[in-house]
PDB file of C-alpha atoms and ligand atoms in Angstrom:
ATOM      1  CA  MET O 140       1.747 -10.130 -15.520  1.00 55.00           C
ATOM      2  CA  ALA O 141       0.056  -9.866 -12.147  1.00 69.00           C
ATOM      3  CA  GLU O 142      -3.668  -9.154 -12.097  1.00 93.00           C
ATOM      4  CA  TYR O 143      -4.822  -5.753 -10.910  1.00 98.00           C
ATOM      5  CA  VAL O 144      -5.306  -5.317  -7.194  1.00 98.00           C
ATOM      6  CA  ILE O 145      -7.310  -2.503  -5.605  1.00 98.00           C
ATOM      7  CA  ALA O 146      -6.198  -1.769  -2.055  1.00 99.00           C
ATOM      8  CA  PRO O 147      -8.331   0.808  -0.222  1.00 98.00           C
ATOM      9  CA  SER O 148      -6.331   2.739   2.376  1.00 98.00           C
ATOM     10  CA  ILE O 149      -8.308   2.692   5.606  1.00 98.00           C
ATOM     11  CA  LEU O 150      -6.576   5.916   6.630  1.00 98.00           C
ATOM     12  CA  SER O 151      -9.566   7.687   5.078  1.00 97.00           C
ATOM     13  CA  ALA O 152     -12.200   5.262   6.441  1.00 97.00           C
ATOM     14  CA  ASP O 153     -14.475   5.983   9.395  1.00 95.00           C
ATOM     15  CA  PHE O 154     -12.269   4.762  12.263  1.00 97.00           C
ATOM     16  CA  ALA O 155     -15.293   4.382  14.525  1.00 97.00           C
ATOM     17  CA  LYS O 156     -16.635   1.728  12.128  1.00 96.00           C
ATOM     18  CA  LEU O 157     -13.429   0.207  10.818  1.00 98.00           C
ATOM     19  CA  GLY O 158     -14.501  -3.449  10.617  1.00 98.00           C
ATOM     20  CA  GLU O 159     -17.685  -2.524   8.789  1.00 97.00           C
ATOM     21  CA  GLU O 160     -15.821  -0.195   6.415  1.00 97.00           C
ATOM     22  CA  CYS O 161     -13.403  -3.013   5.502  1.00 98.00           C
ATOM     23  CA  ASP O 162     -16.292  -5.453   4.983  1.00 98.00           C
ATOM     24  CA  LYS O 163     -17.981  -2.979   2.657  1.00 97.00           C
ATOM     25  CA  VAL O 164     -15.002  -2.206   0.406  1.00 98.00           C
ATOM     26  CA  LEU O 165     -14.128  -5.902   0.147  1.00 98.00           C
ATOM     27  CA  ALA O 166     -17.755  -6.779  -0.692  1.00 98.00           C
ATOM     28  CA  ALA O 167     -17.568  -4.037  -3.332  1.00 97.00           C
ATOM     29  CA  GLY O 168     -14.668  -5.846  -5.025  1.00 97.00           C
ATOM     30  CA  ALA O 169     -11.521  -4.497  -3.381  1.00 98.00           C
ATOM     31  CA  ASN O 170      -8.724  -7.082  -3.014  1.00 98.00           C
ATOM     32  CA  PHE O 171      -6.396  -5.925  -0.213  1.00 98.00           C
ATOM     33  CA  ILE O 172      -6.788  -3.719   2.857  1.00 99.00           C
ATOM     34  CA  HIS O 173      -4.003  -1.101   2.872  1.00 99.00           C
ATOM     35  CA  PHE O 174      -3.026  -0.381   6.475  1.00 99.00           C
ATOM     36  CA  ASP O 175      -1.022   2.837   7.067  1.00 98.00           C
ATOM     37  CA  VAL O 176       1.126   2.861  10.186  1.00 99.00           C
ATOM     38  CA  MET O 177       2.508   6.288  11.207  1.00 98.00           C
ATOM     39  CA  ASP O 178       4.580   7.018  14.280  1.00 98.00           C
ATOM     40  CA  ASN O 179       4.835  10.831  14.643  1.00 98.00           C
ATOM     41  CA  HIS O 180       8.582  10.411  14.152  1.00 98.00           C
ATOM     42  CA  TYR O 181       9.365   9.096  10.678  1.00 98.00           C
ATOM     43  CA  VAL O 182       6.266  10.982   9.465  1.00 98.00           C
ATOM     44  CA  PRO O 183       4.421  13.823  11.195  1.00 98.00           C
ATOM     45  CA  ASN O 184       1.241  11.893  11.943  1.00 98.00           C
ATOM     46  CA  LEU O 185       0.107   9.104  14.250  1.00 98.00           C
ATOM     47  CA  THR O 186      -2.281   6.344  13.220  1.00 98.00           C
ATOM     48  CA  ILE O 187      -2.853   2.681  14.028  1.00 98.00           C
ATOM     49  CA  GLY O 188      -0.766  -0.272  15.198  1.00 98.00           C
ATOM     50  CA  PRO O 189      -0.796  -4.074  15.517  1.00 98.00           C
ATOM     51  CA  LEU O 190      -3.740  -4.158  17.927  1.00 98.00           C
ATOM     52  CA  VAL O 191      -5.984  -2.692  15.248  1.00 98.00           C
ATOM     53  CA  CYS O 192      -4.668  -5.167  12.659  1.00 99.00           C
ATOM     54  CA  LYS O 193      -5.422  -8.019  15.061  1.00 98.00           C
ATOM     55  CA  ALA O 194      -8.894  -6.619  15.732  1.00 98.00           C
ATOM     56  CA  LEU O 195      -9.654  -6.611  11.994  1.00 98.00           C
ATOM     57  CA  ARG O 196      -8.599 -10.264  11.724  1.00 98.00           C
ATOM     58  CA  GLU O 197     -10.765 -11.128  14.749  1.00 98.00           C
ATOM     59  CA  HIS O 198     -13.625  -9.217  13.147  1.00 98.00           C
ATOM     60  CA  GLY O 199     -13.350 -11.712  10.268  1.00 98.00           C
ATOM     61  CA  ILE O 200     -11.300  -9.962   7.586  1.00 98.00           C
ATOM     62  CA  THR O 201      -9.618 -12.727   5.558  1.00 98.00           C
ATOM     63  CA  ALA O 202      -8.348 -10.599   2.635  1.00 98.00           C
ATOM     64  CA  PRO O 203      -4.636  -9.780   2.504  1.00 99.00           C
ATOM     65  CA  ILE O 204      -3.689  -6.938   4.858  1.00 99.00           C
ATOM     66  CA  ASP O 205      -1.017  -4.747   3.292  1.00 99.00           C
ATOM     67  CA  VAL O 206       0.830  -3.064   6.164  1.00 99.00           C
ATOM     68  CA  HIS O 207       2.692   0.096   5.090  1.00 99.00           C
ATOM     69  CA  LEU O 208       5.111   1.000   7.872  1.00 99.00           C
ATOM     70  CA  MET O 209       5.963   4.679   8.097  1.00 99.00           C
ATOM     71  CA  VAL O 210       7.922   4.176  11.304  1.00 98.00           C
ATOM     72  CA  SER O 211      11.498   4.334  12.515  1.00 98.00           C
ATOM     73  CA  PRO O 212      13.017   2.147  13.805  1.00 98.00           C
ATOM     74  CA  VAL O 213      11.348  -0.643  11.816  1.00 98.00           C
ATOM     75  CA  ASP O 214      12.543  -4.002  13.169  1.00 98.00           C
ATOM     76  CA  ARG O 215      11.006  -4.021  16.634  1.00 98.00           C
ATOM     77  CA  ILE O 216       7.455  -3.729  15.345  1.00 98.00           C
ATOM     78  CA  VAL O 217       7.720  -6.364  12.564  1.00 98.00           C
ATOM     79  CA  GLY O 218       7.017  -9.412  14.744  1.00 98.00           C
ATOM     80  CA  ASP O 219       4.008  -7.715  16.328  1.00 98.00           C
ATOM     81  CA  PHE O 220       2.457  -7.105  12.928  1.00 99.00           C
ATOM     82  CA  ALA O 221       3.202 -10.648  11.766  1.00 99.00           C
ATOM     83  CA  LYS O 222       1.436 -12.015  14.852  1.00 98.00           C
ATOM     84  CA  ALA O 223      -1.417  -9.564  14.303  1.00 99.00           C
ATOM     85  CA  GLY O 224      -2.123 -11.089  10.866  1.00 99.00           C
ATOM     86  CA  ALA O 225      -0.274  -8.868   8.382  1.00 99.00           C
ATOM     87  CA  THR O 226       0.149 -10.385   4.900  1.00 99.00           C
ATOM     88  CA  TYR O 227       2.534  -7.848   3.366  1.00 99.00           C
ATOM     89  CA  ILE O 228       4.849  -5.638   5.394  1.00 99.00           C
ATOM     90  CA  THR O 229       6.542  -2.794   3.538  1.00 99.00           C
ATOM     91  CA  PHE O 230       8.910  -0.196   4.972  1.00 99.00           C
ATOM     92  CA  HIS O 231      10.881   2.862   3.902  1.00 99.00           C
ATOM     93  CA  PRO O 232      14.585   1.990   3.393  1.00 98.00           C
ATOM     94  CA  GLU O 233      15.675   5.318   4.961  1.00 98.00           C
ATOM     95  CA  ALA O 234      13.918   4.245   8.155  1.00 98.00           C
ATOM     96  CA  SER O 235      15.893   1.012   8.613  1.00 98.00           C
ATOM     97  CA  GLU O 236      19.537   0.816   9.701  1.00 96.00           C
ATOM     98  CA  HIS O 237      19.935  -2.579   7.980  1.00 98.00           C
ATOM     99  CA  ILE O 238      17.630  -3.008   5.026  1.00 98.00           C
ATOM    100  CA  ASP O 239      18.586  -6.578   4.153  1.00 98.00           C
ATOM    101  CA  ARG O 240      18.146  -7.648   7.771  1.00 98.00           C
ATOM    102  CA  THR O 241      14.688  -6.062   7.968  1.00 98.00           C
ATOM    103  CA  LEU O 242      13.609  -7.822   4.751  1.00 98.00           C
ATOM    104  CA  GLN O 243      14.872 -11.145   6.119  1.00 98.00           C
ATOM    105  CA  LEU O 244      13.091 -10.546   9.397  1.00 98.00           C
ATOM    106  CA  ILE O 245       9.739  -9.895   7.693  1.00 99.00           C
ATOM    107  CA  GLN O 246      10.044 -13.070   5.601  1.00 98.00           C
ATOM    108  CA  ALA O 247      11.223 -15.155   8.553  1.00 98.00           C
ATOM    109  CA  GLU O 248       8.014 -14.079  10.313  1.00 98.00           C
ATOM    110  CA  GLY O 249       6.036 -15.547   7.396  1.00 98.00           C
ATOM    111  CA  CYS O 250       5.040 -12.298   5.696  1.00 99.00           C
ATOM    112  CA  LYS O 251       5.736 -10.900   2.241  1.00 98.00           C
ATOM    113  CA  ALA O 252       8.252  -8.079   2.258  1.00 99.00           C
ATOM    114  CA  GLY O 253       8.603  -4.847   0.343  1.00 98.00           C
ATOM    115  CA  LEU O 254      10.358  -1.524   0.104  1.00 99.00           C
ATOM    116  CA  VAL O 255       8.613   1.847  -0.153  1.00 99.00           C
ATOM    117  CA  PHE O 256      10.079   4.709  -2.175  1.00 99.00           C
ATOM    118  CA  ASN O 257       9.227   8.323  -1.394  1.00 98.00           C
ATOM    119  CA  PRO O 258       8.992  10.608  -4.438  1.00 98.00           C
ATOM    120  CA  ALA O 259      12.672  11.601  -4.050  1.00 98.00           C
ATOM    121  CA  THR O 260      14.042   8.229  -2.895  1.00 98.00           C
ATOM    122  CA  PRO O 261      16.288   6.614  -5.534  1.00 98.00           C
ATOM    123  CA  LEU O 262      15.481   3.153  -6.870  1.00 98.00           C
ATOM    124  CA  SER O 263      19.120   2.167  -6.292  1.00 98.00           C
ATOM    125  CA  TYR O 264      18.048   0.862  -2.879  1.00 98.00           C
ATOM    126  CA  LEU O 265      16.834  -2.168  -4.854  1.00 98.00           C
ATOM    127  CA  ASP O 266      20.266  -2.986  -6.270  1.00 97.00           C
ATOM    128  CA  HIS O 267      21.414  -5.612  -3.803  1.00 98.00           C
ATOM    129  CA  VAL O 268      18.121  -6.832  -2.346  1.00 98.00           C
ATOM    130  CA  ILE O 269      15.845  -7.473  -5.334  1.00 98.00           C
ATOM    131  CA  ASP O 270      15.971 -11.235  -4.665  1.00 98.00           C
ATOM    132  CA  ARG O 271      14.257 -10.689  -1.327  1.00 98.00           C
ATOM    133  CA  ILE O 272      11.523  -8.351  -2.541  1.00 98.00           C
ATOM    134  CA  ASP O 273       7.852  -9.365  -2.941  1.00 98.00           C
ATOM    135  CA  MET O 274       6.473  -5.861  -3.424  1.00 98.00           C
ATOM    136  CA  ILE O 275       7.737  -2.449  -4.465  1.00 99.00           C
ATOM    137  CA  LEU O 276       5.595   0.462  -3.306  1.00 99.00           C
ATOM    138  CA  LEU O 277       6.101   3.807  -5.023  1.00 99.00           C
ATOM    139  CA  MET O 278       4.766   6.826  -3.187  1.00 99.00           C
ATOM    140  CA  SER O 279       3.087   9.331  -5.477  1.00 99.00           C
ATOM    141  CA  VAL O 280       2.726  11.789  -2.561  1.00 98.00           C
ATOM    142  CA  ASN O 281       5.005  12.497   0.380  1.00 98.00           C
ATOM    143  CA  PRO O 282       3.985  10.122   3.162  1.00 98.00           C
ATOM    144  CA  GLY O 283       2.035  11.224   6.215  1.00 98.00           C
ATOM    145  CA  PHE O 284      -1.431  12.245   5.081  1.00 98.00           C
ATOM    146  CA  GLY O 285      -4.309  11.177   2.891  1.00 98.00           C
ATOM    147  CA  GLY O 286      -5.977  13.470   0.398  1.00 97.00           C
ATOM    148  CA  GLN O 287      -2.888  14.880  -1.356  1.00 98.00           C
ATOM    149  CA  SER O 288      -2.499  15.276  -5.130  1.00 98.00           C
ATOM    150  CA  PHE O 289      -0.721  12.688  -7.284  1.00 98.00           C
ATOM    151  CA  ILE O 290       2.863  13.766  -8.141  1.00 98.00           C
ATOM    152  CA  PRO O 291       3.198  13.191 -11.925  1.00 98.00           C
ATOM    153  CA  SER O 292       6.905  12.217 -11.851  1.00 98.00           C
ATOM    154  CA  ALA O 293       5.748   8.930 -10.268  1.00 98.00           C
ATOM    155  CA  LEU O 294       4.624   7.804 -13.744  1.00 98.00           C
ATOM    156  CA  ASN O 295       8.170   7.777 -15.061  1.00 98.00           C
ATOM    157  CA  LYS O 296       9.417   6.103 -11.912  1.00 98.00           C
ATOM    158  CA  LEU O 297       6.779   3.380 -12.397  1.00 98.00           C
ATOM    159  CA  LYS O 298       8.120   2.678 -15.881  1.00 98.00           C
ATOM    160  CA  GLN O 299      11.684   2.446 -14.560  1.00 98.00           C
ATOM    161  CA  THR O 300      10.592   0.168 -11.734  1.00 98.00           C
ATOM    162  CA  GLN O 301       8.641  -2.065 -14.080  1.00 98.00           C
ATOM    163  CA  ALA O 302      11.812  -2.512 -16.154  1.00 98.00           C
ATOM    164  CA  ILE O 303      13.776  -3.451 -13.019  1.00 98.00           C
ATOM    165  CA  ILE O 304      11.127  -6.018 -12.065  1.00 98.00           C
ATOM    166  CA  LYS O 305      11.107  -7.494 -15.565  1.00 98.00           C
ATOM    167  CA  ALA O 306      14.896  -7.778 -15.597  1.00 98.00           C
ATOM    168  CA  SER O 307      14.811  -9.556 -12.213  1.00 98.00           C
ATOM    169  CA  GLY O 308      12.537 -12.265 -13.602  1.00 98.00           C
ATOM    170  CA  ARG O 309      10.772 -12.345 -10.239  1.00 97.00           C
ATOM    171  CA  GLU O 310       7.108 -11.990  -9.333  1.00 97.00           C
ATOM    172  CA  ILE O 311       7.036  -8.647  -7.584  1.00 98.00           C
ATOM    173  CA  ARG O 312       3.929  -6.537  -7.095  1.00 98.00           C
ATOM    174  CA  LEU O 313       4.289  -2.911  -8.192  1.00 98.00           C
ATOM    175  CA  GLU O 314       2.110  -0.791  -5.957  1.00 99.00           C
ATOM    176  CA  ILE O 315       1.345   2.915  -6.154  1.00 99.00           C
ATOM    177  CA  ASP O 316       0.156   4.991  -3.200  1.00 99.00           C
ATOM    178  CA  GLY O 317      -1.080   8.564  -3.090  1.00 98.00           C
ATOM    179  CA  GLY O 318      -3.657  10.564  -5.014  1.00 98.00           C
ATOM    180  CA  VAL O 319      -5.027   7.575  -6.946  1.00 98.00           C
ATOM    181  CA  LYS O 320      -8.581   8.235  -8.195  1.00 98.00           C
ATOM    182  CA  VAL O 321     -11.005   7.007 -10.844  1.00 97.00           C
ATOM    183  CA  ASP O 322      -9.813   9.712 -13.224  1.00 97.00           C
ATOM    184  CA  ASN O 323      -6.077   8.866 -13.174  1.00 98.00           C
ATOM    185  CA  ILE O 324      -5.987   5.112 -12.435  1.00 98.00           C
ATOM    186  CA  ALA O 325      -5.864   4.081 -16.135  1.00 98.00           C
ATOM    187  CA  GLU O 326      -2.827   6.266 -16.813  1.00 98.00           C
ATOM    188  CA  ILE O 327      -1.114   4.901 -13.693  1.00 98.00           C
ATOM    189  CA  ALA O 328      -1.812   1.320 -14.802  1.00 98.00           C
ATOM    190  CA  ALA O 329      -0.474   2.074 -18.266  1.00 97.00           C
ATOM    191  CA  ALA O 330       2.773   3.250 -16.618  1.00 98.00           C
ATOM    192  CA  GLY O 331       3.178  -0.178 -15.000  1.00 98.00           C
ATOM    193  CA  ALA O 332       1.435  -0.296 -11.617  1.00 98.00           C
ATOM    194  CA  ASP O 333      -0.557  -3.455 -10.828  1.00 98.00           C
ATOM    195  CA  THR O 334      -1.605  -2.655  -7.254  1.00 98.00           C
ATOM    196  CA  PHE O 335      -3.479   0.554  -6.484  1.00 98.00           C
ATOM    197  CA  VAL O 336      -3.826   2.104  -3.054  1.00 99.00           C
ATOM    198  CA  SER O 337      -6.627   4.625  -2.794  1.00 98.00           C
ATOM    199  CA  GLY O 338      -7.769   6.301   0.409  1.00 98.00           C
ATOM    200  CA  SER O 339      -9.728   9.473  -0.157  1.00 97.00           C
ATOM    201  CA  GLY O 340     -10.519   8.259  -3.702  1.00 97.00           C
ATOM    202  CA  ILE O 341     -12.637   5.428  -2.260  1.00 97.00           C
ATOM    203  CA  PHE O 342     -13.699   6.534   1.233  1.00 96.00           C
ATOM    204  CA  SER O 343     -14.979   9.822  -0.156  1.00 82.00           C
ATOM    205  CA  LYS O 344     -16.507  12.171   2.344  1.00 76.00           C
ATOM    206  CA  GLY O 345     -19.924  13.709   1.933  1.00 74.00           C
ATOM    207  CA  GLN O 346     -21.558  10.697   0.281  1.00 78.00           C
ATOM    208  CA  GLU O 347     -22.181   8.638   3.412  1.00 80.00           C
ATOM    209  CA  SER O 348     -25.918   8.540   2.710  1.00 83.00           C
ATOM    210  CA  ASP O 349     -25.350   6.506  -0.475  1.00 86.00           C
ATOM    211  CA  PRO O 350     -25.161   2.835   0.623  1.00 84.00           C
ATOM    212  CA  ASN O 351     -23.695   1.761  -2.740  1.00 88.00           C
ATOM    213  CA  ARG O 352     -20.941   4.345  -3.021  1.00 92.00           C
ATOM    214  CA  TYR O 353     -18.066   1.885  -2.645  1.00 96.00           C
ATOM    215  CA  ASP O 354     -19.538  -0.474  -5.273  1.00 96.00           C
ATOM    216  CA  SER O 355     -19.874   2.380  -7.693  1.00 95.00           C
ATOM    217  CA  ILE O 356     -16.344   3.787  -7.163  1.00 96.00           C
ATOM    218  CA  ILE O 357     -14.640   0.393  -7.356  1.00 97.00           C
ATOM    219  CA  ARG O 358     -16.680  -0.559 -10.444  1.00 97.00           C
ATOM    220  CA  GLN O 359     -15.586   2.691 -12.107  1.00 97.00           C
ATOM    221  CA  MET O 360     -11.956   1.971 -11.194  1.00 98.00           C
ATOM    222  CA  ARG O 361     -12.227  -1.515 -12.771  1.00 98.00           C
ATOM    223  CA  GLU O 362     -13.761  -0.007 -15.919  1.00 97.00           C
ATOM    224  CA  GLU O 363     -10.856   2.442 -16.139  1.00 98.00           C
ATOM    225  CA  LEU O 364      -8.348  -0.370 -15.538  1.00 97.00           C
ATOM    226  CA  ALA O 365      -9.929  -2.371 -18.359  1.00 95.00           C
ATOM    227  CA  LYS O 366      -8.996   0.537 -20.648  1.00 90.00           C
ATOM    228  CA  ALA O 367      -5.355   0.095 -19.644  1.00 85.00           C
ATOM    229  CA  GLY O 368      -5.585  -3.326 -21.245  1.00 69.00           C
ATOM    230  CA  ARG O 369      -5.212  -6.099 -18.694  1.00 60.00           C
TER     231      ARG O 369
HETATM  232  C1  LIG U 420       0.031   8.391   2.853  1.00 92.64           C
HETATM  233  C2  LIG U 420      -0.471   6.962   2.894  1.00 92.64           C
HETATM  234  C3  LIG U 420      -1.508   6.634   1.906  1.00 92.64           C
HETATM  235  C4  LIG U 420      -2.769   7.458   1.997  1.00 92.64           C
HETATM  236  C5  LIG U 420      -3.254   7.650   0.598  1.00 92.64           C
HETATM  237  O1  LIG U 420       1.180   8.490   3.627  1.00 92.64           O
HETATM  238  O2  LIG U 420       0.596   6.056   2.706  1.00 92.64           O
HETATM  239  O3  LIG U 420      -1.808   5.246   1.908  1.00 92.64           O
HETATM  240  O4  LIG U 420      -3.796   6.887   2.740  1.00 92.64           O
HETATM  241  O5  LIG U 420      -4.335   8.494   0.624  1.00 92.64           O
HETATM  242  P1  LIG U 420      -4.953   9.104  -0.687  1.00 92.64           P
HETATM  243  O6  LIG U 420      -5.383   7.981  -1.559  1.00 92.64           O
HETATM  244  O7  LIG U 420      -6.062   9.939  -0.154  1.00 92.64           O
HETATM  245  O8  LIG U 420      -3.858   9.926  -1.346  1.00 92.64           O
HETATM  246 ZN1  LIG U 421       0.120   3.888   2.424  1.00 92.64          ZN
END
C-alpha cells in the first residue's frame, strides 16, 4: 500500500507570501503542494493559474505539485500546467467533453493524471479509463471554497474506491479533499485514503504569531495517521 501523503492546499495560505508558506509546510513534513485552480465557471470562485505554479518552481519548490483543476473546458490549460511544473493534474470528469482524451493529454505532457469526484458524482466514470489513472481524488465537500465541513458519506465512497483500486491491480493514489483536520484524519485513513489534502486544517487563521504552528499540526496529523495503522 502507498505511504501516507499530506498535501496542504495553498488555497488557505497567505497568498502574499506563497513561496514562503510552501517552504514552511514542506519543512514541517508535508509531502505535496495541493494547488486549487478555479475558473468562476465550473465553480463559483477564481484562484490561481499556471503562472503561479511556475513561480513556485522558480522559487525553488521541488516537491510534487498536485494541480486540482476545477475548470471547464479542461484540455486547453493542461499543456500550460505541464510546462509550469505540475506533477499531478486532476480534473472533474463532468468538466471534460472527452475524458479519455484529457487523461491521454495529461500523460503525453509528462504528468500523472487523475479524476476528481464531487460528492454526488458516480464512480462509474472510472469504468473504462482505470488503466490510465494515477490518482483518484474524492471530494468530501462541494468544490469551490476552503473551510467547509467534511461530508460523512465520503467515508463509504472511499471504501468503494479502495476496492476498485485493489481490483485494478494498479498503483493509484486515493486522495481526499475537503474538511480534513487533525480530529478526523485517522477515520478517513481507516476508510482507505492515502493522500490527504488539508487547507484550513493546516493554514489555520489566528495563529500566525506561532512560528511552529505548521510543525505542530502536521506532527499531530502523522500521530493520528499512525493510529490508522500504516
Ligand atoms: C475546494 C478545494 C480544496 C480546499 C480544501 O474546492 O478543492 O482543496 O482548499 O479546503 P479545506 O481543507 O479547508 O476544506
Ligand atoms: Zn482541491
